[in-house]
Amino acid sequence: MAAVGDDLGVLAKMKEALGESVDGMSERAEIIKKRDDCLFIKDLALGGKEIAALGARGKDIGEILENLLEVVYENPQDNTKNILLQKAKSMIDSKER
C-alpha cells in the first residue's frame, strides 16, 4: 500500500466524504494506514473487469469504482467482493432508469 501522505488527493476525497478538518484527516489517515484499510481504487475487493461483467462500460466503470471507494471510506467492512458487487449492480440499475 502506498504511503498515506503521498497522495493529497486521497486526503481531500476523504475529507469530503467524512466532513473532517485537515488535522482530523491526518489523524484518520494514520489510523487507516495502521489498520491497512482501503485508500485507493486498486485496494478495492472489486475491479473494473467485474463491473464490466455487470454491464457497465467506459467512463461508467471508473465512476462506479470511485463511488465504491467512497462507500468503503465510510464503511471499511464493506470492502468485500459480494457487498461491492451488490452496490455496483445497484448503481448500474439506477443509471439505467
mmCIF file of N, CA, C and O in Angstrom:
data_model
loop_
_atom_site.group_PDB
_atom_site.id
_atom_site.type_symbol
_atom_site.label_atom_id
_atom_site.label_comp_id
_atom_site.label_asym_id
_atom_site.label_seq_id
_atom_site.Cartn_x
_atom_site.Cartn_y
_atom_site.Cartn_z
ATOM 1 N N MET A 1 0.853 -1.171 0.000
ATOM 2 C CA MET A 1 0.000 0.000 0.000
ATOM 3 C C MET A 1 0.901 1.237 0.000
ATOM 4 O O MET A 1 1.903 1.297 0.678
ATOM 5 N N ALA A 2 0.550 2.243 -0.767
ATOM 6 C CA ALA A 2 1.321 3.481 -0.858
ATOM 7 C C ALA A 2 1.258 4.234 0.469
ATOM 8 O O ALA A 2 0.329 4.076 1.241
ATOM 9 N N ALA A 3 2.264 5.067 0.707
ATOM 10 C CA ALA A 3 2.280 5.879 1.919
ATOM 11 C C ALA A 3 1.102 6.847 1.902
ATOM 12 O O ALA A 3 0.786 7.432 0.876
ATOM 13 N N VAL A 4 0.475 7.015 3.046
ATOM 14 C CA VAL A 4 -0.723 7.847 3.145
ATOM 15 C C VAL A 4 -0.440 9.289 2.739
ATOM 16 O O VAL A 4 -1.218 9.903 2.016
ATOM 17 N N GLY A 5 0.669 9.835 3.176
ATOM 18 C CA GLY A 5 0.973 11.230 2.903
ATOM 19 C C GLY A 5 1.336 11.525 1.465
ATOM 20 O O GLY A 5 1.456 12.674 1.076
ATOM 21 N N ASP A 6 1.521 10.495 0.643
ATOM 22 C CA ASP A 6 1.953 10.686 -0.739
ATOM 23 C C ASP A 6 0.870 11.226 -1.645
ATOM 24 O O ASP A 6 1.150 11.772 -2.691
ATOM 25 N N ASP A 7 -0.353 11.085 -1.294
ATOM 26 C CA ASP A 7 -1.422 11.458 -2.216
ATOM 27 C C ASP A 7 -2.402 12.403 -1.536
ATOM 28 O O ASP A 7 -3.321 11.982 -0.852
ATOM 29 N N LEU A 8 -2.208 13.701 -1.761
ATOM 30 C CA LEU A 8 -3.092 14.688 -1.143
ATOM 31 C C LEU A 8 -4.505 14.602 -1.688
ATOM 32 O O LEU A 8 -5.464 14.938 -1.006
ATOM 33 N N GLY A 9 -4.651 14.108 -2.920
ATOM 34 C CA GLY A 9 -5.978 13.938 -3.498
ATOM 35 C C GLY A 9 -6.808 12.951 -2.697
ATOM 36 O O GLY A 9 -8.008 13.135 -2.518
ATOM 37 N N VAL A 10 -6.173 11.912 -2.205
ATOM 38 C CA VAL A 10 -6.883 10.924 -1.386
ATOM 39 C C VAL A 10 -7.359 11.589 -0.104
ATOM 40 O O VAL A 10 -8.502 11.409 0.314
ATOM 41 N N LEU A 11 -6.500 12.386 0.521
ATOM 42 C CA LEU A 11 -6.902 13.065 1.748
ATOM 43 C C LEU A 11 -8.056 14.026 1.488
ATOM 44 O O LEU A 11 -8.974 14.136 2.299
ATOM 45 N N ALA A 12 -8.011 14.711 0.350
ATOM 46 C CA ALA A 12 -9.100 15.642 0.023
ATOM 47 C C ALA A 12 -10.408 14.883 -0.167
ATOM 48 O O ALA A 12 -11.465 15.319 0.311
ATOM 49 N N LYS A 13 -10.354 13.740 -0.848
ATOM 50 C CA LYS A 13 -11.570 12.936 -1.034
ATOM 51 C C LYS A 13 -12.080 12.420 0.302
ATOM 52 O O LYS A 13 -13.282 12.388 0.550
ATOM 53 N N MET A 14 -11.161 11.989 1.156
ATOM 54 C CA MET A 14 -11.566 11.501 2.468
ATOM 55 C C MET A 14 -12.207 12.634 3.268
ATOM 56 O O MET A 14 -13.214 12.428 3.930
ATOM 57 N N LYS A 15 -11.625 13.835 3.182
ATOM 58 C CA LYS A 15 -12.185 14.978 3.907
ATOM 59 C C LYS A 15 -13.601 15.252 3.432
ATOM 60 O O LYS A 15 -14.506 15.462 4.230
ATOM 61 N N GLU A 16 -13.793 15.231 2.117
ATOM 62 C CA GLU A 16 -15.122 15.476 1.557
ATOM 63 C C GLU A 16 -16.105 14.403 2.021
ATOM 64 O O GLU A 16 -17.227 14.695 2.423
ATOM 65 N N ALA A 17 -15.667 13.156 1.988
ATOM 66 C CA ALA A 17 -16.546 12.048 2.361
ATOM 67 C C ALA A 17 -16.879 12.060 3.848
ATOM 68 O O ALA A 17 -17.993 11.737 4.244
ATOM 69 N N LEU A 18 -15.915 12.448 4.646
ATOM 70 C CA LEU A 18 -16.091 12.350 6.095
ATOM 71 C C LEU A 18 -16.407 13.683 6.759
ATOM 72 O O LEU A 18 -16.788 13.711 7.924
ATOM 73 N N GLY A 19 -16.219 14.790 6.030
ATOM 74 C CA GLY A 19 -16.532 16.109 6.580
ATOM 75 C C GLY A 19 -15.654 16.492 7.757
ATOM 76 O O GLY A 19 -16.105 17.086 8.720
ATOM 77 N N GLU A 20 -14.389 16.140 7.714
ATOM 78 C CA GLU A 20 -13.483 16.431 8.819
ATOM 79 C C GLU A 20 -12.509 17.535 8.454
ATOM 80 O O GLU A 20 -12.268 17.821 7.298
ATOM 81 N N SER A 21 -11.903 18.137 9.486
ATOM 82 C CA SER A 21 -10.860 19.140 9.271
ATOM 83 C C SER A 21 -9.601 18.445 8.770
ATOM 84 O O SER A 21 -9.450 17.226 8.877
ATOM 85 N N VAL A 22 -8.670 19.223 8.235
ATOM 86 C CA VAL A 22 -7.416 18.660 7.738
ATOM 87 C C VAL A 22 -6.657 17.979 8.869
ATOM 88 O O VAL A 22 -6.100 16.897 8.688
ATOM 89 N N ASP A 23 -6.639 18.583 10.055
ATOM 90 C CA ASP A 23 -5.962 17.954 11.192
ATOM 91 C C ASP A 23 -6.600 16.612 11.516
ATOM 92 O O ASP A 23 -5.912 15.623 11.746
ATOM 93 N N GLY A 24 -7.919 16.589 11.527
ATOM 94 C CA GLY A 24 -8.628 15.341 11.781
ATOM 95 C C GLY A 24 -8.341 14.319 10.696
ATOM 96 O O GLY A 24 -8.284 13.122 10.961
ATOM 97 N N MET A 25 -8.160 14.803 9.477
ATOM 98 C CA MET A 25 -7.869 13.901 8.359
ATOM 99 C C MET A 25 -6.513 13.237 8.549
ATOM 100 O O MET A 25 -6.353 12.063 8.266
ATOM 101 N N SER A 26 -5.521 13.986 9.013
ATOM 102 C CA SER A 26 -4.196 13.408 9.230
ATOM 103 C C SER A 26 -4.265 12.286 10.253
ATOM 104 O O SER A 26 -3.667 11.228 10.066
ATOM 105 N N GLU A 27 -5.003 12.537 11.330
ATOM 106 C CA GLU A 27 -5.160 11.507 12.350
ATOM 107 C C GLU A 27 -5.885 10.292 11.790
ATOM 108 O O GLU A 27 -5.485 9.154 12.023
ATOM 109 N N ARG A 28 -6.970 10.544 11.039
ATOM 110 C CA ARG A 28 -7.744 9.447 10.444
ATOM 111 C C ARG A 28 -6.897 8.670 9.446
ATOM 112 O O ARG A 28 -6.951 7.451 9.399
ATOM 113 N N ALA A 29 -6.084 9.375 8.668
ATOM 114 C CA ALA A 29 -5.223 8.719 7.680
ATOM 115 C C ALA A 29 -4.232 7.782 8.374
ATOM 116 O O ALA A 29 -3.975 6.669 7.893
ATOM 117 N N GLU A 30 -3.691 8.208 9.497
ATOM 118 C CA GLU A 30 -2.762 7.353 10.236
ATOM 119 C C GLU A 30 -3.462 6.099 10.769
ATOM 120 O O GLU A 30 -2.910 5.004 10.728
ATOM 121 N N ILE A 31 -4.680 6.263 11.259
ATOM 122 C CA ILE A 31 -5.459 5.110 11.743
ATOM 123 C C ILE A 31 -5.721 4.146 10.595
ATOM 124 O O ILE A 31 -5.543 2.937 10.730
ATOM 125 N N ILE A 32 -6.128 4.696 9.455
ATOM 126 C CA ILE A 32 -6.411 3.863 8.284
ATOM 127 C C ILE A 32 -5.146 3.130 7.848
ATOM 128 O O ILE A 32 -5.185 1.939 7.532
ATOM 129 N N LYS A 33 -4.039 3.828 7.829
ATOM 130 C CA LYS A 33 -2.767 3.215 7.432
ATOM 131 C C LYS A 33 -2.421 2.051 8.359
ATOM 132 O O LYS A 33 -2.038 0.972 7.905
ATOM 133 N N LYS A 34 -2.590 2.259 9.656
ATOM 134 C CA LYS A 34 -2.270 1.207 10.624
ATOM 135 C C LYS A 34 -3.199 0.007 10.481
ATOM 136 O O LYS A 34 -2.787 -1.132 10.669
ATOM 137 N N ARG A 35 -4.479 0.263 10.156
ATOM 138 C CA ARG A 35 -5.442 -0.836 10.009
ATOM 139 C C ARG A 35 -5.358 -1.473 8.641
ATOM 140 O O ARG A 35 -5.997 -2.480 8.381
ATOM 141 N N ASP A 36 -4.602 -0.865 7.725
ATOM 142 C CA ASP A 36 -4.464 -1.356 6.347
ATOM 143 C C ASP A 36 -5.795 -1.303 5.602
ATOM 144 O O ASP A 36 -6.133 -2.185 4.833
ATOM 145 N N ASP A 37 -6.580 -0.244 5.868
ATOM 146 C CA ASP A 37 -7.847 -0.033 5.168
ATOM 147 C C ASP A 37 -7.592 0.344 3.715
ATOM 148 O O ASP A 37 -6.493 0.693 3.325
ATOM 149 N N CYS A 38 -8.645 0.330 2.969
ATOM 150 C CA CYS A 38 -8.625 0.670 1.554
ATOM 151 C C CYS A 38 -8.481 2.184 1.376
ATOM 152 O O CYS A 38 -9.290 2.947 1.884
ATOM 153 N N LEU A 39 -7.448 2.607 0.654
ATOM 154 C CA LEU A 39 -7.239 4.023 0.390
ATOM 155 C C LEU A 39 -7.377 4.365 -1.097
ATOM 156 O O LEU A 39 -7.654 5.496 -1.443
ATOM 157 N N PHE A 40 -7.143 3.405 -1.944
ATOM 158 C CA PHE A 40 -7.112 3.639 -3.378
ATOM 159 C C PHE A 40 -8.033 2.655 -4.088
ATOM 160 O O PHE A 40 -8.324 1.574 -3.559
ATOM 161 N N ILE A 41 -8.432 3.006 -5.302
ATOM 162 C CA ILE A 41 -9.290 2.113 -6.089
ATOM 163 C C ILE A 41 -8.640 0.744 -6.222
ATOM 164 O O ILE A 41 -9.320 -0.276 -6.122
ATOM 165 N N LYS A 42 -7.322 0.716 -6.386
ATOM 166 C CA LYS A 42 -6.630 -0.575 -6.537
ATOM 167 C C LYS A 42 -6.738 -1.451 -5.289
ATOM 168 O O LYS A 42 -6.521 -2.658 -5.354
ATOM 169 N N ASP A 43 -7.110 -0.855 -4.154
ATOM 170 C CA ASP A 43 -7.251 -1.607 -2.902
ATOM 171 C C ASP A 43 -8.648 -2.197 -2.718
ATOM 172 O O ASP A 43 -8.878 -2.953 -1.769
ATOM 173 N N LEU A 44 -9.579 -1.834 -3.619
ATOM 174 C CA LEU A 44 -10.940 -2.375 -3.514
ATOM 175 C C LEU A 44 -10.941 -3.883 -3.769
ATOM 176 O O LEU A 44 -10.127 -4.389 -4.544
ATOM 177 N N ALA A 45 -11.876 -4.562 -3.154
ATOM 178 C CA ALA A 45 -12.012 -6.013 -3.335
ATOM 179 C C ALA A 45 -12.617 -6.354 -4.699
ATOM 180 O O ALA A 45 -12.762 -7.524 -5.035
ATOM 181 N N LEU A 46 -12.950 -5.333 -5.478
ATOM 182 C CA LEU A 46 -13.613 -5.493 -6.768
ATOM 183 C C LEU A 46 -12.893 -4.620 -7.782
ATOM 184 O O LEU A 46 -12.466 -3.515 -7.449
ATOM 185 N N GLY A 47 -12.762 -5.115 -9.004
ATOM 186 C CA GLY A 47 -12.079 -4.345 -10.033
ATOM 187 C C GLY A 47 -12.971 -4.014 -11.212
ATOM 188 O O GLY A 47 -14.144 -4.387 -11.261
ATOM 189 N N GLY A 48 -12.399 -3.314 -12.149
ATOM 190 C CA GLY A 48 -13.126 -2.891 -13.336
ATOM 191 C C GLY A 48 -13.679 -4.033 -14.161
ATOM 192 O O GLY A 48 -14.754 -3.916 -14.754
ATOM 193 N N LYS A 49 -12.966 -5.139 -14.218
ATOM 194 C CA LYS A 49 -13.439 -6.288 -15.008
ATOM 195 C C LYS A 49 -14.755 -6.839 -14.460
ATOM 196 O O LYS A 49 -15.650 -7.180 -15.222
ATOM 197 N N GLU A 50 -14.859 -6.903 -13.137
ATOM 198 C CA GLU A 50 -16.102 -7.392 -12.531
ATOM 199 C C GLU A 50 -17.254 -6.425 -12.783
ATOM 200 O O GLU A 50 -18.391 -6.851 -13.012
ATOM 201 N N ILE A 51 -16.961 -5.137 -12.771
ATOM 202 C CA ILE A 51 -18.005 -4.144 -13.028
ATOM 203 C C ILE A 51 -18.427 -4.192 -14.493
ATOM 204 O O ILE A 51 -19.613 -4.104 -14.806
ATOM 205 N N ALA A 52 -17.467 -4.377 -15.394
ATOM 206 C CA ALA A 52 -17.792 -4.522 -16.819
ATOM 207 C C ALA A 52 -18.657 -5.754 -17.046
ATOM 208 O O ALA A 52 -19.572 -5.739 -17.877
ATOM 209 N N ALA A 53 -18.392 -6.812 -16.296
ATOM 210 C CA ALA A 53 -19.187 -8.040 -16.427
ATOM 211 C C ALA A 53 -20.642 -7.817 -16.023
ATOM 212 O O ALA A 53 -21.537 -8.549 -16.453
ATOM 213 N N LEU A 54 -20.892 -6.768 -15.220
ATOM 214 C CA LEU A 54 -22.257 -6.425 -14.819
ATOM 215 C C LEU A 54 -22.964 -5.583 -15.887
ATOM 216 O O LEU A 54 -24.143 -5.298 -15.769
ATOM 217 N N GLY A 55 -22.204 -5.151 -16.891
ATOM 218 C CA GLY A 55 -22.801 -4.399 -17.988
ATOM 219 C C GLY A 55 -22.364 -2.952 -18.099
ATOM 220 O O GLY A 55 -22.772 -2.249 -19.017
ATOM 221 N N ALA A 56 -21.541 -2.476 -17.172
ATOM 222 C CA ALA A 56 -21.062 -1.087 -17.241
ATOM 223 C C ALA A 56 -19.996 -0.981 -18.321
ATOM 224 O O ALA A 56 -19.288 -1.941 -18.610
ATOM 225 N N ARG A 57 -19.890 0.205 -18.906
ATOM 226 C CA ARG A 57 -18.924 0.435 -19.968
ATOM 227 C C ARG A 57 -18.225 1.783 -19.789
ATOM 228 O O ARG A 57 -18.782 2.710 -19.196
ATOM 229 N N GLY A 58 -17.022 1.886 -20.327
ATOM 230 C CA GLY A 58 -16.289 3.145 -20.417
ATOM 231 C C GLY A 58 -16.170 3.901 -19.113
ATOM 232 O O GLY A 58 -15.777 3.352 -18.083
ATOM 233 N N LYS A 59 -16.514 5.204 -19.182
ATOM 234 C CA LYS A 59 -16.401 6.092 -18.016
ATOM 235 C C LYS A 59 -17.239 5.618 -16.845
ATOM 236 O O LYS A 59 -16.897 5.889 -15.690
ATOM 237 N N ASP A 60 -18.332 4.923 -17.128
ATOM 238 C CA ASP A 60 -19.193 4.450 -16.042
ATOM 239 C C ASP A 60 -18.434 3.527 -15.093
ATOM 240 O O ASP A 60 -18.666 3.552 -13.880
ATOM 241 N N ILE A 61 -17.526 2.730 -15.632
ATOM 242 C CA ILE A 61 -16.746 1.815 -14.781
ATOM 243 C C ILE A 61 -15.927 2.616 -13.773
ATOM 244 O O ILE A 61 -15.938 2.325 -12.574
ATOM 245 N N GLY A 62 -15.225 3.637 -14.245
ATOM 246 C CA GLY A 62 -14.417 4.474 -13.355
ATOM 247 C C GLY A 62 -15.260 5.204 -12.321
ATOM 248 O O GLY A 62 -14.870 5.299 -11.158
ATOM 249 N N GLU A 63 -16.404 5.716 -12.751
ATOM 250 C CA GLU A 63 -17.291 6.422 -11.814
ATOM 251 C C GLU A 63 -17.804 5.474 -10.737
ATOM 252 O O GLU A 63 -17.878 5.841 -9.561
ATOM 253 N N ILE A 64 -18.158 4.274 -11.130
ATOM 254 C CA ILE A 64 -18.638 3.289 -10.152
ATOM 255 C C ILE A 64 -17.525 2.941 -9.174
ATOM 256 O O ILE A 64 -17.761 2.867 -7.954
ATOM 257 N N LEU A 65 -16.308 2.738 -9.674
ATOM 258 C CA LEU A 65 -15.188 2.438 -8.781
ATOM 259 C C LEU A 65 -14.944 3.577 -7.796
ATOM 260 O O LEU A 65 -14.700 3.336 -6.612
ATOM 261 N N GLU A 66 -15.031 4.821 -8.265
ATOM 262 C CA GLU A 66 -14.866 5.964 -7.359
ATOM 263 C C GLU A 66 -15.970 5.994 -6.311
ATOM 264 O O GLU A 66 -15.704 6.264 -5.130
ATOM 265 N N ASN A 67 -17.189 5.713 -6.718
ATOM 266 C CA ASN A 67 -18.302 5.673 -5.765
ATOM 267 C C ASN A 67 -18.119 4.553 -4.745
ATOM 268 O O ASN A 67 -18.420 4.724 -3.561
ATOM 269 N N LEU A 68 -17.633 3.418 -5.204
ATOM 270 C CA LEU A 68 -17.395 2.298 -4.282
ATOM 271 C C LEU A 68 -16.294 2.643 -3.282
ATOM 272 O O LEU A 68 -16.371 2.266 -2.110
ATOM 273 N N LEU A 69 -15.287 3.371 -3.743
ATOM 274 C CA LEU A 69 -14.220 3.786 -2.837
ATOM 275 C C LEU A 69 -14.783 4.700 -1.745
ATOM 276 O O LEU A 69 -14.424 4.566 -0.570
ATOM 277 N N GLU A 70 -15.687 5.591 -2.120
ATOM 278 C CA GLU A 70 -16.335 6.452 -1.127
ATOM 279 C C GLU A 70 -17.111 5.616 -0.111
ATOM 280 O O GLU A 70 -17.082 5.892 1.088
ATOM 281 N N VAL A 71 -17.806 4.594 -0.592
ATOM 282 C CA VAL A 71 -18.555 3.695 0.293
ATOM 283 C C VAL A 71 -17.605 3.051 1.297
ATOM 284 O O VAL A 71 -17.880 2.992 2.502
ATOM 285 N N VAL A 72 -16.463 2.586 0.811
ATOM 286 C CA VAL A 72 -15.509 1.885 1.666
ATOM 287 C C VAL A 72 -14.808 2.844 2.628
ATOM 288 O O VAL A 72 -14.467 2.458 3.745
ATOM 289 N N TYR A 73 -14.611 4.113 2.225
ATOM 290 C CA TYR A 73 -14.071 5.095 3.172
ATOM 291 C C TYR A 73 -14.980 5.197 4.384
ATOM 292 O O TYR A 73 -14.526 5.268 5.520
ATOM 293 N N GLU A 74 -16.280 5.230 4.126
ATOM 294 C CA GLU A 74 -17.251 5.403 5.206
ATOM 295 C C GLU A 74 -17.508 4.111 5.969
ATOM 296 O O GLU A 74 -17.825 4.146 7.157
ATOM 297 N N ASN A 75 -17.398 2.969 5.282
ATOM 298 C CA ASN A 75 -17.685 1.659 5.891
ATOM 299 C C ASN A 75 -16.627 0.652 5.447
ATOM 300 O O ASN A 75 -16.871 -0.146 4.538
ATOM 301 N N PRO A 76 -15.451 0.671 6.075
ATOM 302 C CA PRO A 76 -14.362 -0.206 5.653
ATOM 303 C C PRO A 76 -14.732 -1.688 5.604
ATOM 304 O O PRO A 76 -14.221 -2.436 4.777
ATOM 305 N N GLN A 77 -15.663 -2.095 6.444
ATOM 306 C CA GLN A 77 -16.071 -3.502 6.475
ATOM 307 C C GLN A 77 -16.805 -3.910 5.197
ATOM 308 O O GLN A 77 -16.967 -5.103 4.926
ATOM 309 N N ASP A 78 -17.244 -2.942 4.396
ATOM 310 C CA ASP A 78 -17.950 -3.243 3.139
ATOM 311 C C ASP A 78 -17.002 -3.588 1.997
ATOM 312 O O ASP A 78 -17.453 -3.894 0.896
ATOM 313 N N ASN A 79 -15.711 -3.575 2.230
ATOM 314 C CA ASN A 79 -14.753 -3.887 1.171
ATOM 315 C C ASN A 79 -14.624 -5.399 0.976
ATOM 316 O O ASN A 79 -13.577 -5.997 1.190
ATOM 317 N N THR A 80 -15.744 -6.002 0.588
ATOM 318 C CA THR A 80 -15.755 -7.418 0.216
ATOM 319 C C THR A 80 -16.336 -7.517 -1.190
ATOM 320 O O THR A 80 -17.121 -6.664 -1.612
ATOM 321 N N LYS A 81 -15.953 -8.554 -1.894
ATOM 322 C CA LYS A 81 -16.409 -8.707 -3.277
ATOM 323 C C LYS A 81 -17.928 -8.770 -3.364
ATOM 324 O O LYS A 81 -18.536 -8.098 -4.196
ATOM 325 N N ASN A 82 -18.555 -9.539 -2.501
ATOM 326 C CA ASN A 82 -20.014 -9.686 -2.553
ATOM 327 C C ASN A 82 -20.743 -8.368 -2.297
ATOM 328 O O ASN A 82 -21.670 -8.014 -3.030
ATOM 329 N N ILE A 83 -20.339 -7.646 -1.270
ATOM 330 C CA ILE A 83 -21.007 -6.385 -0.958
ATOM 331 C C ILE A 83 -20.800 -5.375 -2.072
ATOM 332 O O ILE A 83 -21.742 -4.713 -2.515
ATOM 333 N N LEU A 84 -19.560 -5.259 -2.567
ATOM 334 C CA LEU A 84 -19.285 -4.284 -3.617
ATOM 335 C C LEU A 84 -19.984 -4.657 -4.931
ATOM 336 O O LEU A 84 -20.425 -3.765 -5.668
ATOM 337 N N LEU A 85 -20.108 -5.946 -5.215
ATOM 338 C CA LEU A 85 -20.869 -6.362 -6.403
ATOM 339 C C LEU A 85 -22.331 -5.922 -6.296
ATOM 340 O O LEU A 85 -22.906 -5.412 -7.263
ATOM 341 N N GLN A 86 -22.918 -6.103 -5.132
ATOM 342 C CA GLN A 86 -24.309 -5.679 -4.922
ATOM 343 C C GLN A 86 -24.458 -4.177 -5.098
ATOM 344 O O GLN A 86 -25.387 -3.701 -5.757
ATOM 345 N N LYS A 87 -23.530 -3.421 -4.509
ATOM 346 C CA LYS A 87 -23.606 -1.964 -4.606
ATOM 347 C C LYS A 87 -23.375 -1.496 -6.042
ATOM 348 O O LYS A 87 -24.060 -0.587 -6.521
ATOM 349 N N ALA A 88 -22.443 -2.122 -6.751
ATOM 350 C CA ALA A 88 -22.176 -1.761 -8.151
ATOM 351 C C ALA A 88 -23.397 -2.062 -9.010
ATOM 352 O O ALA A 88 -23.787 -1.249 -9.855
ATOM 353 N N LYS A 89 -24.021 -3.204 -8.801
ATOM 354 C CA LYS A 89 -25.227 -3.572 -9.560
ATOM 355 C C LYS A 89 -26.329 -2.547 -9.319
ATOM 356 O O LYS A 89 -27.003 -2.120 -10.251
ATOM 357 N N SER A 90 -26.475 -2.140 -8.068
ATOM 358 C CA SER A 90 -27.482 -1.134 -7.729
ATOM 359 C C SER A 90 -27.192 0.192 -8.440
ATOM 360 O O SER A 90 -28.094 0.846 -8.943
ATOM 361 N N MET A 91 -25.916 0.584 -8.499
ATOM 362 C CA MET A 91 -25.535 1.820 -9.187
ATOM 363 C C MET A 91 -25.837 1.727 -10.682
ATOM 364 O O MET A 91 -26.345 2.688 -11.286
ATOM 365 N N ILE A 92 -25.562 0.575 -11.278
ATOM 366 C CA ILE A 92 -25.824 0.378 -12.708
ATOM 367 C C ILE A 92 -27.323 0.408 -12.956
ATOM 368 O O ILE A 92 -27.788 1.066 -13.889
ATOM 369 N N ASP A 93 -28.076 -0.290 -12.120
ATOM 370 C CA ASP A 93 -29.541 -0.320 -12.285
ATOM 371 C C ASP A 93 -30.138 1.076 -12.164
ATOM 372 O O ASP A 93 -31.059 1.419 -12.925
ATOM 373 N N SER A 94 -29.657 1.883 -11.238
ATOM 374 C CA SER A 94 -30.223 3.217 -11.061
ATOM 375 C C SER A 94 -29.875 4.132 -12.240
ATOM 376 O O SER A 94 -30.630 5.032 -12.561
ATOM 377 N N LYS A 95 -28.743 3.899 -12.898
ATOM 378 C CA LYS A 95 -28.379 4.691 -14.083
ATOM 379 C C LYS A 95 -29.248 4.333 -15.277
ATOM 380 O O LYS A 95 -29.511 5.172 -16.129
ATOM 381 N N GLU A 96 -29.685 3.087 -15.340
ATOM 382 C CA GLU A 96 -30.480 2.620 -16.486
ATOM 383 C C GLU A 96 -31.905 3.126 -16.429
ATOM 384 O O GLU A 96 -32.613 3.093 -17.421
ATOM 385 N N ARG A 97 -32.352 3.565 -15.299
ATOM 386 C CA ARG A 97 -33.746 4.014 -15.166
ATOM 387 C C ARG A 97 -33.967 5.364 -15.744
ATOM 388 O O ARG A 97 -33.364 6.214 -16.011
#
